[in-house]
Coordinates of C-alpha atoms in Angstrom, one line a residue:
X863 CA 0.0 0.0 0.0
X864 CA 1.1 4.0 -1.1
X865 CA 2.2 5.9 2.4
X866 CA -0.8 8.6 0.7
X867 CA -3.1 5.4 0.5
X868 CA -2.2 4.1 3.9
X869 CA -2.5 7.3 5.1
X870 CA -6.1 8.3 4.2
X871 CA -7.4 4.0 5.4
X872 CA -5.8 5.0 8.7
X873 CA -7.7 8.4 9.4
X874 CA -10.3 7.0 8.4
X875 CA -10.7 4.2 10.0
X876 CA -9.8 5.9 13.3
X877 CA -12.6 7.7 12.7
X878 CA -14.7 5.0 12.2
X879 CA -13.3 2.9 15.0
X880 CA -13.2 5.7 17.9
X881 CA -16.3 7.2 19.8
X882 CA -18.2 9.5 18.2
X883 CA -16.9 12.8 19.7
X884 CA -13.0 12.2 18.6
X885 CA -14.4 10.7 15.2
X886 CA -15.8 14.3 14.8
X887 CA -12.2 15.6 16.5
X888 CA -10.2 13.5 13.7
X889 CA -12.5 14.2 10.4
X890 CA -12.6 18.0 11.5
X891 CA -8.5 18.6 11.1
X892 CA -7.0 19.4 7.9
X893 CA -4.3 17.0 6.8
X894 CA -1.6 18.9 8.3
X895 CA -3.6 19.1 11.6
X896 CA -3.8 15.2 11.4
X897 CA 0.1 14.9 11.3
X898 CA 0.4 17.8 13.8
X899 CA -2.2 15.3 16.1
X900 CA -0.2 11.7 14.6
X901 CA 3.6 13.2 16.0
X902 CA 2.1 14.5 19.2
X903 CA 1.0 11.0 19.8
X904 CA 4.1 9.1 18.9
X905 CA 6.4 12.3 21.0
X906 CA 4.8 11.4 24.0
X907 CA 7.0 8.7 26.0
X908 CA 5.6 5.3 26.9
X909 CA 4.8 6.3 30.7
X910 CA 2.7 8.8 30.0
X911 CA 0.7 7.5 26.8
X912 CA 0.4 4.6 29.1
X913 CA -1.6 7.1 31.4
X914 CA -3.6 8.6 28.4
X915 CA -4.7 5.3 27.1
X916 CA -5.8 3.9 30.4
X917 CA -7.8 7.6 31.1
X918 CA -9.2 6.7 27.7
X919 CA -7.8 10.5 26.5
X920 CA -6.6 8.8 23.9
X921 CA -7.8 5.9 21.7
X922 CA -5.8 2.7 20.8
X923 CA -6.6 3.1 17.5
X924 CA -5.8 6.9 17.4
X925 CA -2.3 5.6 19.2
X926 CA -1.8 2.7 16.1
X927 CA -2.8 4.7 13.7
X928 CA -0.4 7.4 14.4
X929 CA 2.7 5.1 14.4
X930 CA 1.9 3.2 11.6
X931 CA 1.7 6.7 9.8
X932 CA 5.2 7.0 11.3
X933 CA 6.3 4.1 10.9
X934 CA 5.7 4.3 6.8
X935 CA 6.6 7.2 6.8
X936 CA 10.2 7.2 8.2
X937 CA 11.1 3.2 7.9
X938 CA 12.0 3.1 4.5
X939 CA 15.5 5.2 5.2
X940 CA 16.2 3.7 8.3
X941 CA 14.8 0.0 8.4
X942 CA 14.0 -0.4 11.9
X943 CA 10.9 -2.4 12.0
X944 CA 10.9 -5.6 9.6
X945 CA 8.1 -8.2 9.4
X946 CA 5.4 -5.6 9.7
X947 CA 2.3 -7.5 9.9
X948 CA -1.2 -6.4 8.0
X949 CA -2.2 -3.1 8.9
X950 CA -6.0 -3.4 8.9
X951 CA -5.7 -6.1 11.1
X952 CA -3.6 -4.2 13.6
X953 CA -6.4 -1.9 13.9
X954 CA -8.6 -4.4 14.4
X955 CA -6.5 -5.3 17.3
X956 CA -6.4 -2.4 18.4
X957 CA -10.3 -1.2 18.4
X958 CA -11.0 -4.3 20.5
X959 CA -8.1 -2.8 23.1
X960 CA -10.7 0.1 23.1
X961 CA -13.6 -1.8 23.6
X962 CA -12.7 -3.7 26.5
X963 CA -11.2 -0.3 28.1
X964 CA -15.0 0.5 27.4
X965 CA -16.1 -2.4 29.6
X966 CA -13.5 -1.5 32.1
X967 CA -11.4 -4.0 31.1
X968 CA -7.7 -3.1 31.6
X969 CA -5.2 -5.4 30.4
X970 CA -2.1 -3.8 31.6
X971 CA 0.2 -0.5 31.8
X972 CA 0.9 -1.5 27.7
X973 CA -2.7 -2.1 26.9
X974 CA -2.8 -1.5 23.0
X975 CA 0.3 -0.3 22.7
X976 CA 2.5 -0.5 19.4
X977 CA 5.1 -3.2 20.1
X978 CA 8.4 -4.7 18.2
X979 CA 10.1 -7.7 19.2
X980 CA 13.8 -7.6 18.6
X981 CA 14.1 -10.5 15.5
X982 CA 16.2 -12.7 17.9
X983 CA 13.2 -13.2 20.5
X984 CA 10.0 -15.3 19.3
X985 CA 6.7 -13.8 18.7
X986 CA 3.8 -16.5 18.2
X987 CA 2.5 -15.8 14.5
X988 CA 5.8 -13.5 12.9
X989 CA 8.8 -14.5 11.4
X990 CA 11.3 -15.0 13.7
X991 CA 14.8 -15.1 11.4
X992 CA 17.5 -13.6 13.3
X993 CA 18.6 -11.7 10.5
X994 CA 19.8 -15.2 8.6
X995 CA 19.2 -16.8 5.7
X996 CA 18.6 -20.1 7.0
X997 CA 15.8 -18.9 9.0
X998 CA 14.2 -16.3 6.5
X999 CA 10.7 -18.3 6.1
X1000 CA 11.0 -19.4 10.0
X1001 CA 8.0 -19.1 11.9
X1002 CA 7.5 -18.6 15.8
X1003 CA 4.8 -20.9 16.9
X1004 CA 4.9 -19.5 20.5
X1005 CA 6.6 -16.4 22.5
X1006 CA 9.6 -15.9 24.2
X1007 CA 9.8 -16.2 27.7
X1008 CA 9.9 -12.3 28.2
X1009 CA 7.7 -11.9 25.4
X1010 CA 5.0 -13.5 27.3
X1011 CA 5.3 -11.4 29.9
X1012 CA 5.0 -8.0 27.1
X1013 CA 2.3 -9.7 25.8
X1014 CA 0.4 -10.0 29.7
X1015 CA 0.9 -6.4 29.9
X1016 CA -1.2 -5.6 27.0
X1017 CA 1.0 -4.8 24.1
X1018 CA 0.0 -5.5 20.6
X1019 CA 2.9 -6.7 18.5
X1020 CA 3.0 -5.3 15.2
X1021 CA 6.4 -6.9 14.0
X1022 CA 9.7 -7.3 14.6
X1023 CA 13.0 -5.0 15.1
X1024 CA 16.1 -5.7 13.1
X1025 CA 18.9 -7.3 13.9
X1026 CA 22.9 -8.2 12.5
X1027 CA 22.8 -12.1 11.9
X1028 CA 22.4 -14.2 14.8
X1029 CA 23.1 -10.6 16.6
X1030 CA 26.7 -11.8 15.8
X1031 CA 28.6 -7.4 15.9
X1032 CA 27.7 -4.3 17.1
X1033 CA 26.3 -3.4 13.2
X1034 CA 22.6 -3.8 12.0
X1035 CA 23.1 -5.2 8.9
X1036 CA 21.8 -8.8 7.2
X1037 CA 21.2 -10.2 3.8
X1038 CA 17.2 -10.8 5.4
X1039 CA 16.2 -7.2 5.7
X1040 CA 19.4 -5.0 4.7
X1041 CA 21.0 -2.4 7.1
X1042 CA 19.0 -0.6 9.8
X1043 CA 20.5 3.5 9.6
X1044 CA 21.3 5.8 12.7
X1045 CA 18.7 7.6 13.9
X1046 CA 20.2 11.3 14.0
X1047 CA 22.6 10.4 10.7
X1048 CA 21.5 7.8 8.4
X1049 CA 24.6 7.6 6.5
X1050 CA 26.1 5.8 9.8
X1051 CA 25.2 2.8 11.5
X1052 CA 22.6 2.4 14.1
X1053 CA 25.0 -0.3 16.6
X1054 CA 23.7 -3.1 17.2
X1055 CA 22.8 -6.4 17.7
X1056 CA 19.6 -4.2 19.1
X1057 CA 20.4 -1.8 16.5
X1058 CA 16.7 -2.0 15.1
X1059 CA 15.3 -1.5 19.0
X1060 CA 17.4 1.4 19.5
X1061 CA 16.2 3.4 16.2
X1062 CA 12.9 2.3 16.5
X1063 CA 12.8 4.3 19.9
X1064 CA 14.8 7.4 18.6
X1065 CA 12.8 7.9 15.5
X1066 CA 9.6 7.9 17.6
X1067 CA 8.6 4.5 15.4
X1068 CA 7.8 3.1 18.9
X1069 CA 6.9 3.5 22.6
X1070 CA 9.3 1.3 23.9
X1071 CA 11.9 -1.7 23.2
X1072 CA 13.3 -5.2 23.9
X1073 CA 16.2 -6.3 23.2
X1074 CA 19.3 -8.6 24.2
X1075 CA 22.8 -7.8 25.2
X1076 CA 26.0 -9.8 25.1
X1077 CA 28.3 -7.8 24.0
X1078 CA 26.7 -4.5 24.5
X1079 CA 23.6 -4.9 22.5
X1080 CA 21.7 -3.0 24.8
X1081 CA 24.4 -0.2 25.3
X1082 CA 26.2 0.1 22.4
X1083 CA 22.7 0.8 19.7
X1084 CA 21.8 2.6 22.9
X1085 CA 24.6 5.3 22.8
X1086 CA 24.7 5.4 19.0
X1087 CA 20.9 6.5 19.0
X1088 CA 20.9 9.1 22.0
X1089 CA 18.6 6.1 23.9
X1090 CA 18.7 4.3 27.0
X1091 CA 19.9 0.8 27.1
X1092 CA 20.1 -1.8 30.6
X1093 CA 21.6 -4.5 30.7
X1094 CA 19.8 -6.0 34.2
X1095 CA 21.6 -8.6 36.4
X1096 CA 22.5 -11.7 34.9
X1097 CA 19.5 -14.2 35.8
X1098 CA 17.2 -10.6 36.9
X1099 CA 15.4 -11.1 33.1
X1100 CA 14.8 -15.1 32.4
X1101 CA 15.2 -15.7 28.8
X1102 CA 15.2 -19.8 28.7
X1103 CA 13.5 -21.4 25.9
X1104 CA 12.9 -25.3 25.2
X1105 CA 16.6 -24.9 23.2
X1106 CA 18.8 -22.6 25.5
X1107 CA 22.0 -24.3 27.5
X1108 CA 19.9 -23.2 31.5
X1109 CA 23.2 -23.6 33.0
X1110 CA 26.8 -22.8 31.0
X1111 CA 24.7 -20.0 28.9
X1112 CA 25.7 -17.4 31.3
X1113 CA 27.1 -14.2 28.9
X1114 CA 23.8 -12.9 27.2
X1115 CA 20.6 -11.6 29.0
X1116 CA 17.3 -9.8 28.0
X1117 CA 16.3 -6.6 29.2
X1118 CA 14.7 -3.3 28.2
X1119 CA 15.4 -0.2 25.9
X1120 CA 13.4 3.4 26.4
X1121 CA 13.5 6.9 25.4
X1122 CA 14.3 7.9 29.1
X1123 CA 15.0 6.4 32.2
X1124 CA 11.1 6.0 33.5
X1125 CA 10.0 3.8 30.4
X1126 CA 13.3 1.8 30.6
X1127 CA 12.3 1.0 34.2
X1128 CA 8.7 0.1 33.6
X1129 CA 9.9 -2.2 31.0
X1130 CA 12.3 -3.7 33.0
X1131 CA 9.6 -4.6 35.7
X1132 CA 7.4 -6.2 33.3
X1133 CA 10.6 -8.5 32.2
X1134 CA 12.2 -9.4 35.1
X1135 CA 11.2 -12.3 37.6
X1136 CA 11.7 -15.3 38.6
X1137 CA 10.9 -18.1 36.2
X1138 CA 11.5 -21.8 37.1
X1139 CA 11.6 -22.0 33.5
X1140 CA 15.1 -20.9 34.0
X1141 CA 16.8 -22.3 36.7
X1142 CA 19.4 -19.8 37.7
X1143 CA 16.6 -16.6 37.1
X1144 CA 17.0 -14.6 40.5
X1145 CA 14.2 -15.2 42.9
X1146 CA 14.4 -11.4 44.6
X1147 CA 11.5 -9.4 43.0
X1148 CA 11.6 -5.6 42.1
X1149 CA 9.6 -3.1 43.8
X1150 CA 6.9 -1.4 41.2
X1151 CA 8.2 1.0 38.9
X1152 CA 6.5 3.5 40.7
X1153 CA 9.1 3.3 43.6
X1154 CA 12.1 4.2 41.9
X1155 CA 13.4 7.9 42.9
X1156 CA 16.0 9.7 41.9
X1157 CA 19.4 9.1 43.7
X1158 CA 20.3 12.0 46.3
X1159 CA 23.4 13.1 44.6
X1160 CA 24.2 15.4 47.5
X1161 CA 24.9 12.4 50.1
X1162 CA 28.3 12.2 48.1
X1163 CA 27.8 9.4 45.4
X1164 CA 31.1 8.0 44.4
X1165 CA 32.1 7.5 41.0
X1166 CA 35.0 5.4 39.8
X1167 CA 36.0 6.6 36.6
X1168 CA 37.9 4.2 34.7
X1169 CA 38.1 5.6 31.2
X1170 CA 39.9 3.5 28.7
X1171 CA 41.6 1.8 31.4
X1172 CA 44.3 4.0 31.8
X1173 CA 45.2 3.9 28.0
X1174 CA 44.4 0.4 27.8
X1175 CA 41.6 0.2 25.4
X1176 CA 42.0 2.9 22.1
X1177 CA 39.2 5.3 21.7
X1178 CA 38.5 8.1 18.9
X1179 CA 39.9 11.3 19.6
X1180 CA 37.4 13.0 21.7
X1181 CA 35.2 10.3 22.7
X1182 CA 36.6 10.5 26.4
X1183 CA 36.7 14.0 26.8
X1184 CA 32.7 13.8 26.1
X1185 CA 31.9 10.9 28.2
X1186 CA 33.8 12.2 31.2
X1187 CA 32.2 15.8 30.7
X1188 CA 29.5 14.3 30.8
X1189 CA 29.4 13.3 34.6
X1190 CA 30.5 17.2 35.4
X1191 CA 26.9 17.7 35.6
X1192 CA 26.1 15.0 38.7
X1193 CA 29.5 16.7 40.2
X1194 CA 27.8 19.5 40.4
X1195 CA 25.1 18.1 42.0
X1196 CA 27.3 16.8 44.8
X1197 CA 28.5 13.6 43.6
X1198 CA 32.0 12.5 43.5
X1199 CA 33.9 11.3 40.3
X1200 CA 37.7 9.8 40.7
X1201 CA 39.9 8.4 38.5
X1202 CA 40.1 4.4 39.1
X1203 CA 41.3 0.9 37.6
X1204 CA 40.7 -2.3 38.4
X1205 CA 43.8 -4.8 40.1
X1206 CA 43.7 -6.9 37.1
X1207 CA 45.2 -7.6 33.8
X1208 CA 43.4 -6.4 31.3
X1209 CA 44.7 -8.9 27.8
X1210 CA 43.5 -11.9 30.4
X1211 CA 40.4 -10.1 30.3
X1212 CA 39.8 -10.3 26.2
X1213 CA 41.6 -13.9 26.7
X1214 CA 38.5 -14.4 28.7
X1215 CA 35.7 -13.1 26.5
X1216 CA 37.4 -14.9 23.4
X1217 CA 37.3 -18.7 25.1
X1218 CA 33.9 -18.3 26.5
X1219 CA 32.3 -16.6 23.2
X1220 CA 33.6 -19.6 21.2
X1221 CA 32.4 -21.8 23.8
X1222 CA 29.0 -20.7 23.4
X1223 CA 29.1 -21.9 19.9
X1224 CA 30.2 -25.3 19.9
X1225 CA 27.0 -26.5 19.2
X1226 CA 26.9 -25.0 15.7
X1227 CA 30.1 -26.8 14.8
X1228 CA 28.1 -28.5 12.5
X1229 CA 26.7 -25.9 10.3
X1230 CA 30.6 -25.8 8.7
X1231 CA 30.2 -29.6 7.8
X1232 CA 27.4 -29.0 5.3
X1233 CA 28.7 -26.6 2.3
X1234 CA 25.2 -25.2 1.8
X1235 CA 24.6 -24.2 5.3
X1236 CA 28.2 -22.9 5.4
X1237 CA 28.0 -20.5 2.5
X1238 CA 25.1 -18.8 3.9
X1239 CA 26.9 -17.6 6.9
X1240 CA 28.5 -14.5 7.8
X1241 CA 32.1 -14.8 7.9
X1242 CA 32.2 -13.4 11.4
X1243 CA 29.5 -16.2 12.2
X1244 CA 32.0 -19.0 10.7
X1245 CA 34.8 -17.8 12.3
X1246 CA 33.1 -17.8 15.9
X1247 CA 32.4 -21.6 15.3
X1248 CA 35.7 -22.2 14.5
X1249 CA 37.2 -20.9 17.1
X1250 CA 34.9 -23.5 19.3
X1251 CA 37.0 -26.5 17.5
X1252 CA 39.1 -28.5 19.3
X1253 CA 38.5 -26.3 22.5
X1254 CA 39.3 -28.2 25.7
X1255 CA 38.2 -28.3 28.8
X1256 CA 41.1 -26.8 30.6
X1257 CA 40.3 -24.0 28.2
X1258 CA 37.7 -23.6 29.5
X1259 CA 38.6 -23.6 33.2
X1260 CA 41.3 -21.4 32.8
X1261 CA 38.2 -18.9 31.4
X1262 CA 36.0 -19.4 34.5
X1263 CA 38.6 -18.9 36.5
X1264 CA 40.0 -15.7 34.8
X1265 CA 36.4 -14.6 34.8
X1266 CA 36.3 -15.1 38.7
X1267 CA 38.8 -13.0 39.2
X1268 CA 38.0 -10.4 37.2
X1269 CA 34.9 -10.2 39.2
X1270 CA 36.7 -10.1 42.6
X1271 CA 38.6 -7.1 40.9
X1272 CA 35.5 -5.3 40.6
X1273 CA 33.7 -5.8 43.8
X1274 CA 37.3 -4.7 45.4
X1275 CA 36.3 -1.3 43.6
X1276 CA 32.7 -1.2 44.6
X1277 CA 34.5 -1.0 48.1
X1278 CA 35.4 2.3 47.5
X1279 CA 32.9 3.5 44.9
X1280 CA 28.8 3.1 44.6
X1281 CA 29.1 3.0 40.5
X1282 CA 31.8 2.9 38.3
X1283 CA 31.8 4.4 35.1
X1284 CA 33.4 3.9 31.3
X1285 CA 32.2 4.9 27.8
X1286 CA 30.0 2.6 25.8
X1287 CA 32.0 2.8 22.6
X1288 CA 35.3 3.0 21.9
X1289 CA 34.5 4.8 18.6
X1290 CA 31.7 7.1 17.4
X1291 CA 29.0 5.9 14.7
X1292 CA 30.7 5.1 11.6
X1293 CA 30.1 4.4 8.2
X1294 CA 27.0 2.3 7.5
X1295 CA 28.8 0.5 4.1
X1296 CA 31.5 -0.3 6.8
X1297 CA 31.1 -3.9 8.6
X1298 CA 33.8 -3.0 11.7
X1299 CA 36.4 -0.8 12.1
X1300 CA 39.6 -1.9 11.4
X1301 CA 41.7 0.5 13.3
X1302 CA 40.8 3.0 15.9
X1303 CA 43.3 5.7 16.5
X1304 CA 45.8 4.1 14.6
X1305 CA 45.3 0.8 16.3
X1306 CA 44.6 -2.4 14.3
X1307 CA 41.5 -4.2 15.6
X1308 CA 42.4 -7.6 15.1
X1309 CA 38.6 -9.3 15.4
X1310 CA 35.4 -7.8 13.8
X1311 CA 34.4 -6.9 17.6
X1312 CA 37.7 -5.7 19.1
X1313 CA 36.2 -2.4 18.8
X1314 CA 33.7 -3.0 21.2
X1315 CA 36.0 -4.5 23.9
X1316 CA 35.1 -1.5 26.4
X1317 CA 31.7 -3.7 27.3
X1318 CA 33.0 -7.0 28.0
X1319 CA 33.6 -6.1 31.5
X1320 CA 30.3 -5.6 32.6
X1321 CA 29.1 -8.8 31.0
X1322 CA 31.8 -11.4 32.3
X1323 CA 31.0 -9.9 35.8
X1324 CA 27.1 -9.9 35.2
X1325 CA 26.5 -6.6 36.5
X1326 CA 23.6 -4.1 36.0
X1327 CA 24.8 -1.8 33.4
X1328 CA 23.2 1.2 32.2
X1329 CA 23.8 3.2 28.9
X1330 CA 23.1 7.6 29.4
X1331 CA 23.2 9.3 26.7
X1332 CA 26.9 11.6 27.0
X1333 CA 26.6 14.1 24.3
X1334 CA 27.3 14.7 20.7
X1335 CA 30.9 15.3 19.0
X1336 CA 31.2 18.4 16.8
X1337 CA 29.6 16.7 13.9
X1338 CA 26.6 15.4 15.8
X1339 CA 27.4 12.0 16.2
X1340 CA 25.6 10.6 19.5
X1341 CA 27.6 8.8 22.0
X1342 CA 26.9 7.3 26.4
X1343 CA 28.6 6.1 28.8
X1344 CA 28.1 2.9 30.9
X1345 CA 26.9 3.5 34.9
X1346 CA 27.8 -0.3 36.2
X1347 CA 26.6 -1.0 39.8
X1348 CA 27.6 -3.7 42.4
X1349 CA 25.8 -7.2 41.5
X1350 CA 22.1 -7.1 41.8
X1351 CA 21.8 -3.9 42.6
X1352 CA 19.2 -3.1 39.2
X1353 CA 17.4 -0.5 40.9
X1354 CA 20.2 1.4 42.5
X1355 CA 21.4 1.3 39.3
X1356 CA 18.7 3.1 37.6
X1357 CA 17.8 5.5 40.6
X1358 CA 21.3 7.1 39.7
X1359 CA 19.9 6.8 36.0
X1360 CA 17.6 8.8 36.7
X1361 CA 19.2 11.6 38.4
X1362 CA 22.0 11.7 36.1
X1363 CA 18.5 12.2 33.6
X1364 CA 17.8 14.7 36.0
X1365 CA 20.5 17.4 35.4
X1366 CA 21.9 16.7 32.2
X1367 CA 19.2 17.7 28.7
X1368 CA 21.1 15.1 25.8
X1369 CA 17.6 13.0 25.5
X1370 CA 15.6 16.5 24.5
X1371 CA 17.9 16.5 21.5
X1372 CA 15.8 14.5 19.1
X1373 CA 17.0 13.8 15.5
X1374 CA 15.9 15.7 12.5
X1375 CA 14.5 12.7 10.7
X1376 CA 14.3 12.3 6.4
X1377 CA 12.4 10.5 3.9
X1378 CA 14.9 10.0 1.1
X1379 CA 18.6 9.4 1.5

C-alpha cells in the first residue's frame, strides 16, 4: 500500500473505530492538523501514553494509527521495524483494546500499545529469522519467555526489530532485511545487535523496546541513538527457551530499551522475575516502577571513573573528553567522580571473552560440515564456530577462573565507589557501508568486535549496566557512557539513571529525521 493510500485507510478508520466525539475531532482537522495530532502521539513517551490510554484521552486506535503513519513514513530510510504484519488487522486489534477499556477492562500499563520484538526473540504468528538466511521463512509458533510477559501487559505486537545475523557485531546489517540507519545520521550505522530496537525508539517508530545484550547490545545501539539501554543482572530477566543451554549460557541476557530512564524501568519490571523455567533466574523481585526515585546526589555518590583503562583500550579522539564531561553535571550536584582501575590484567580479560564466546558456539560446529549451510553464513559467524573447534576443557577452566577474578577485581572497587563508570563505545557511529572498524586511532582491531572491547567487562562480571546518553561530538554523532553497579543492585542502578536524567538535557535533543537518502 502507497504511504498517501495508507494514510487516508488509517484516518479514516480511526474515525470510524473511535467514539463518536474524537471521530468528529479526527474528520474535523486538515491534513496537516492530522500529522500535527499523529507526532504528538508518537512524541509522547511510553509512561505517559500509558496514562492517556488507560484515562481513555486517547484511543488505541488513534495511538496505532499514528505510528503506523510514522512508521511508513520514516522506515523506508532507516529499516528499523521488519516483518510488519497487515495493517487493517492491527487496527482491528487495536479497536477491541478500546472496547474492553469501554467495559472496564484493563489489560495492563501497555494495553494496546505498538510493540516490536527484537528478530532474535520469538513472537507466536511472525517470522522469527534472526537476521539469517537459513531462518528467512522461520516461523515462531509461540513467544519468548519475556515476550510473554509483554504480551500479559497488554501490548500488541505489530512486527519485529532488526537485527545483524544471529546478533553476531555491534552493526545492523543482514542479507534478510538490509542495514537498519542511525537515527540522528542515516549515512552511519545504528549499533547493534539491538540496533533495530534502539532506532525504532529514537525515530519515535515506537513506545518502547526489547532487546538482548551480550556484548553490548543494549548499550552500544543505545549510545549510537541518544537512547537508553540496561543490561539487568545476569539471571534478573529469564530468557530460557525449550533450546537454551539453562546452566553454562551465562554471557547474554534480555532486558529493556526506552527513550528515558522511567520507560526503561517500567519495561524492566514487566521482564524481570523469577521463572522456574530458567533455573538460575534470581528469585528477589523488584519493587513497582513506581518506587524508583532519583538518587540523592548530594549524600556524596562516588564514581570510579575508569576511562579507557588508563590507555588500555584505544578510543577516537574525543570520545573520552565527552563521556567524562558528561558526569560534570552529577559533580555538580554533589557527587564525586575519581579516576580508578581495576587490580587486574586487562589482555586476560579479552583472553577471557574470546574462550567463552567460542564456547557458546560449539553447538553450531556442525553448520561448517554442510557446504550449503556454510556459504550462507556471515564470515564473522564461521569464524566464531571455528574458534569452538578443538577447545578443551582446561580451556575452558582457565576462562571461568579468569572470569572469577575479574569479578573479585571489581567488587574490590565497589569498596570504595557506589558506580563505576566507562564509555559505551570506543568509537563514534561510523560508516554504514562499513562492517567494523579496522583500526581506531591508529590501532589495528584484530577481530570484527575488538572495537567493542570496552563492554565485556560488565558482561563477564554480570552486573547491571546502564547506557546515558553523554553528548554529541562536533559533527553530531551521539555517543553514552556505561553507569555499572555492584551485582544485583538493578534498581540502584537506575535511581542514579535517573538523576544523572535529571541534570543533564542530551535525550531532548531529538533527531531531525528524512524520507529519502
Amino acid at each position: 500500500m502507497k504511504r498517501r493510500e495508507f494514510c487516508k485507510g488509517a484516518t479514516l478508520a480511526s474515525a470510524t473505530l473511535l467514539a463518536p466525539t474524537a471521530a468528529s475531532a479526527v474528520l474535523n482537522k486538515s491534513t496537516s492538523g492530522i500529522q500535527s495530532m499523529n507526532d504528538h502521539i508518537t512524541a509522547l513517551s511510553a509512561s505517559r501514553l500509558s496514562s492517556m490510554i488507560r484515562a481513555r484521552e486517547v484511543s488505541c486506535v488513534e495511538v496505532m494509527s499514528a505510528y503506523l503513519e510514522r512508521i511508513h513514513t520514516y522506515n523506508p530510510v532507516y529499516n528499523a521495524i521488519i516483518s510488519l504484519a497487515d495493517e487493517g488487522g492491527l487496527l482491528a486489534q487495536a479497536n477491541d483494546a478500546d472496547k474492553a477499556l469501554s467495559k472496564g477492562e484493563y489489560w495492563g500499563w501497555m494495553h494496546g500499545m505498538p510493540h516490536a520484538v527484537k528478530d532474535l526473540a520469538d513472537v507466536r504468528g511472525f517470522l522469527s529469522t534472526s537476521g539469517s538466511p537459513l531462518l528467512a521463512k522461520n516461523i515462531a509458533t509461540k513467544d519468548s519467555l519475556a515476550i510473554e510477559r509483554i504480551r500479559q501487559a497488554g501490548a500488541i505486537f505489530i512486527g519485529k526489530t532488526n537485527t545483524p545475523e544471529f546478533g553476531l557485531g555491534s552493526q545492523t546489517y543482514n542479507t534478510v532485511f538490509g542495514t537498519t540507519r542511525n537515527a540522528y545520521n542515516p549515512s552511519l550505522c545504528a549499533g547493534g545487535s539491538s540496533g533495530g530496537a534502539a532506532v525504532g525508539l529514537a525515530a519515535q517508530l515506537l513506545p518502547v523496546a526489547d532487546g538482548s545484550d551480550m556484548m553490548g547490545s543494549l548499550r552500544n545501539p543505545a549510545a549510537f541513538n541518544n537512547v537508553i539501554g540496561f543490561r539487568p543482572t545476569k539471571g534478573r530477566v529469564p530468557g530460557a527457551d525449550e533450546n537454551s543451554k539453562l546452566f553454562f549460557d551465562q554471557l547474554a541476557t534480555d532486558g529493556p530499551m526506552g527513550r528515558d530512564v522511567t520507560d526503561t524501568i517500567k519495561l524492566l519490571t514487566t521482564m524481570a522475575g523469577f521463572d522456574a523455567r530458567e533455573p538460575l533466574s534470581l528469585q528477589d523481585t523488584l519493587p513497582r516502577a513506581e518506587s524508583f526515585v532519583p538518587t540523592a546526589l548530594e549524600d556524596g555518590v562516588r564514581i570510579g571513573w575508569m576511562g579507557d583503562y588508563g590507555g588500555y583500550l584505544a578510543t577516537e579522539p574525543g570520545l573520552l573528553d565527552i563521556c567524562r564531561g558528561a558526569l560534570q553535571g552529577v559533580e555538580t550536584k554533589g557527587a564525586v567522580v575519581e579516576d580508578c582501575a581495576p587490580d587486574f590484567e586487562l589482555e586476560r580479560l579479552w583472553d577471557t571473552w574470546l574462550t567463552l564466546r567460542h564456547f557458546a558456539f560449539i553447538d553450531s560446529q556442525s553448520l561448517l560440515k554442510d557446504p550449503t549451510l556454510k556459504s550462507q553464513l556471515k564470515p564473522e559467524f564461521q569464524w566464531e564456530i571455528e574458534g569452538s573447534l578443538g577447545m578443551s576443557a582446561a580451556q575452558v577452566v582457565k576462562a571461568d577462573t579468569a572470569r572469577s577474578d575479574w569479578y573479585r577485581a571489581l567488587m574490590a572497587l565497589f569498596g570504595e565507589y557506589d558506580f563505576l563508570a566507562l564509555p559505551t563505545a570506543q568509537v563514534f557511529p561510523f560508516d554504514a557501508q562499513m562492517h567494523w572498524p579496522s583500526k581506531i586511532n591508529g590501532k589495528p582491531m584484530d577481530t570484527y568486535h575488538r572495537w567493542m572491547e570496552v563492554v565485556i567487562g560488565g558482561t563477564l562480571a554480570g552486573l547491571p549496566v546502564v547506557n546515558l546518553p553523554a553528548g554529541f561530538d562536533q559533527q553530531g554523532r551521539p555517543i553514552g557512557i556505561q553507569i555499572l553497579g555492584p551485582t544485583g543492585r538493578d534498581k540502584a542502578v537506575l535511581e542514579f539513571a535517573l538523576a544523572y536524567e535529571a541534570v543533564t538535557s542530551y535525550l531532548e535533543q531529538h533527531p531531525a529525521l528524512v524520507t529519502s537518502l
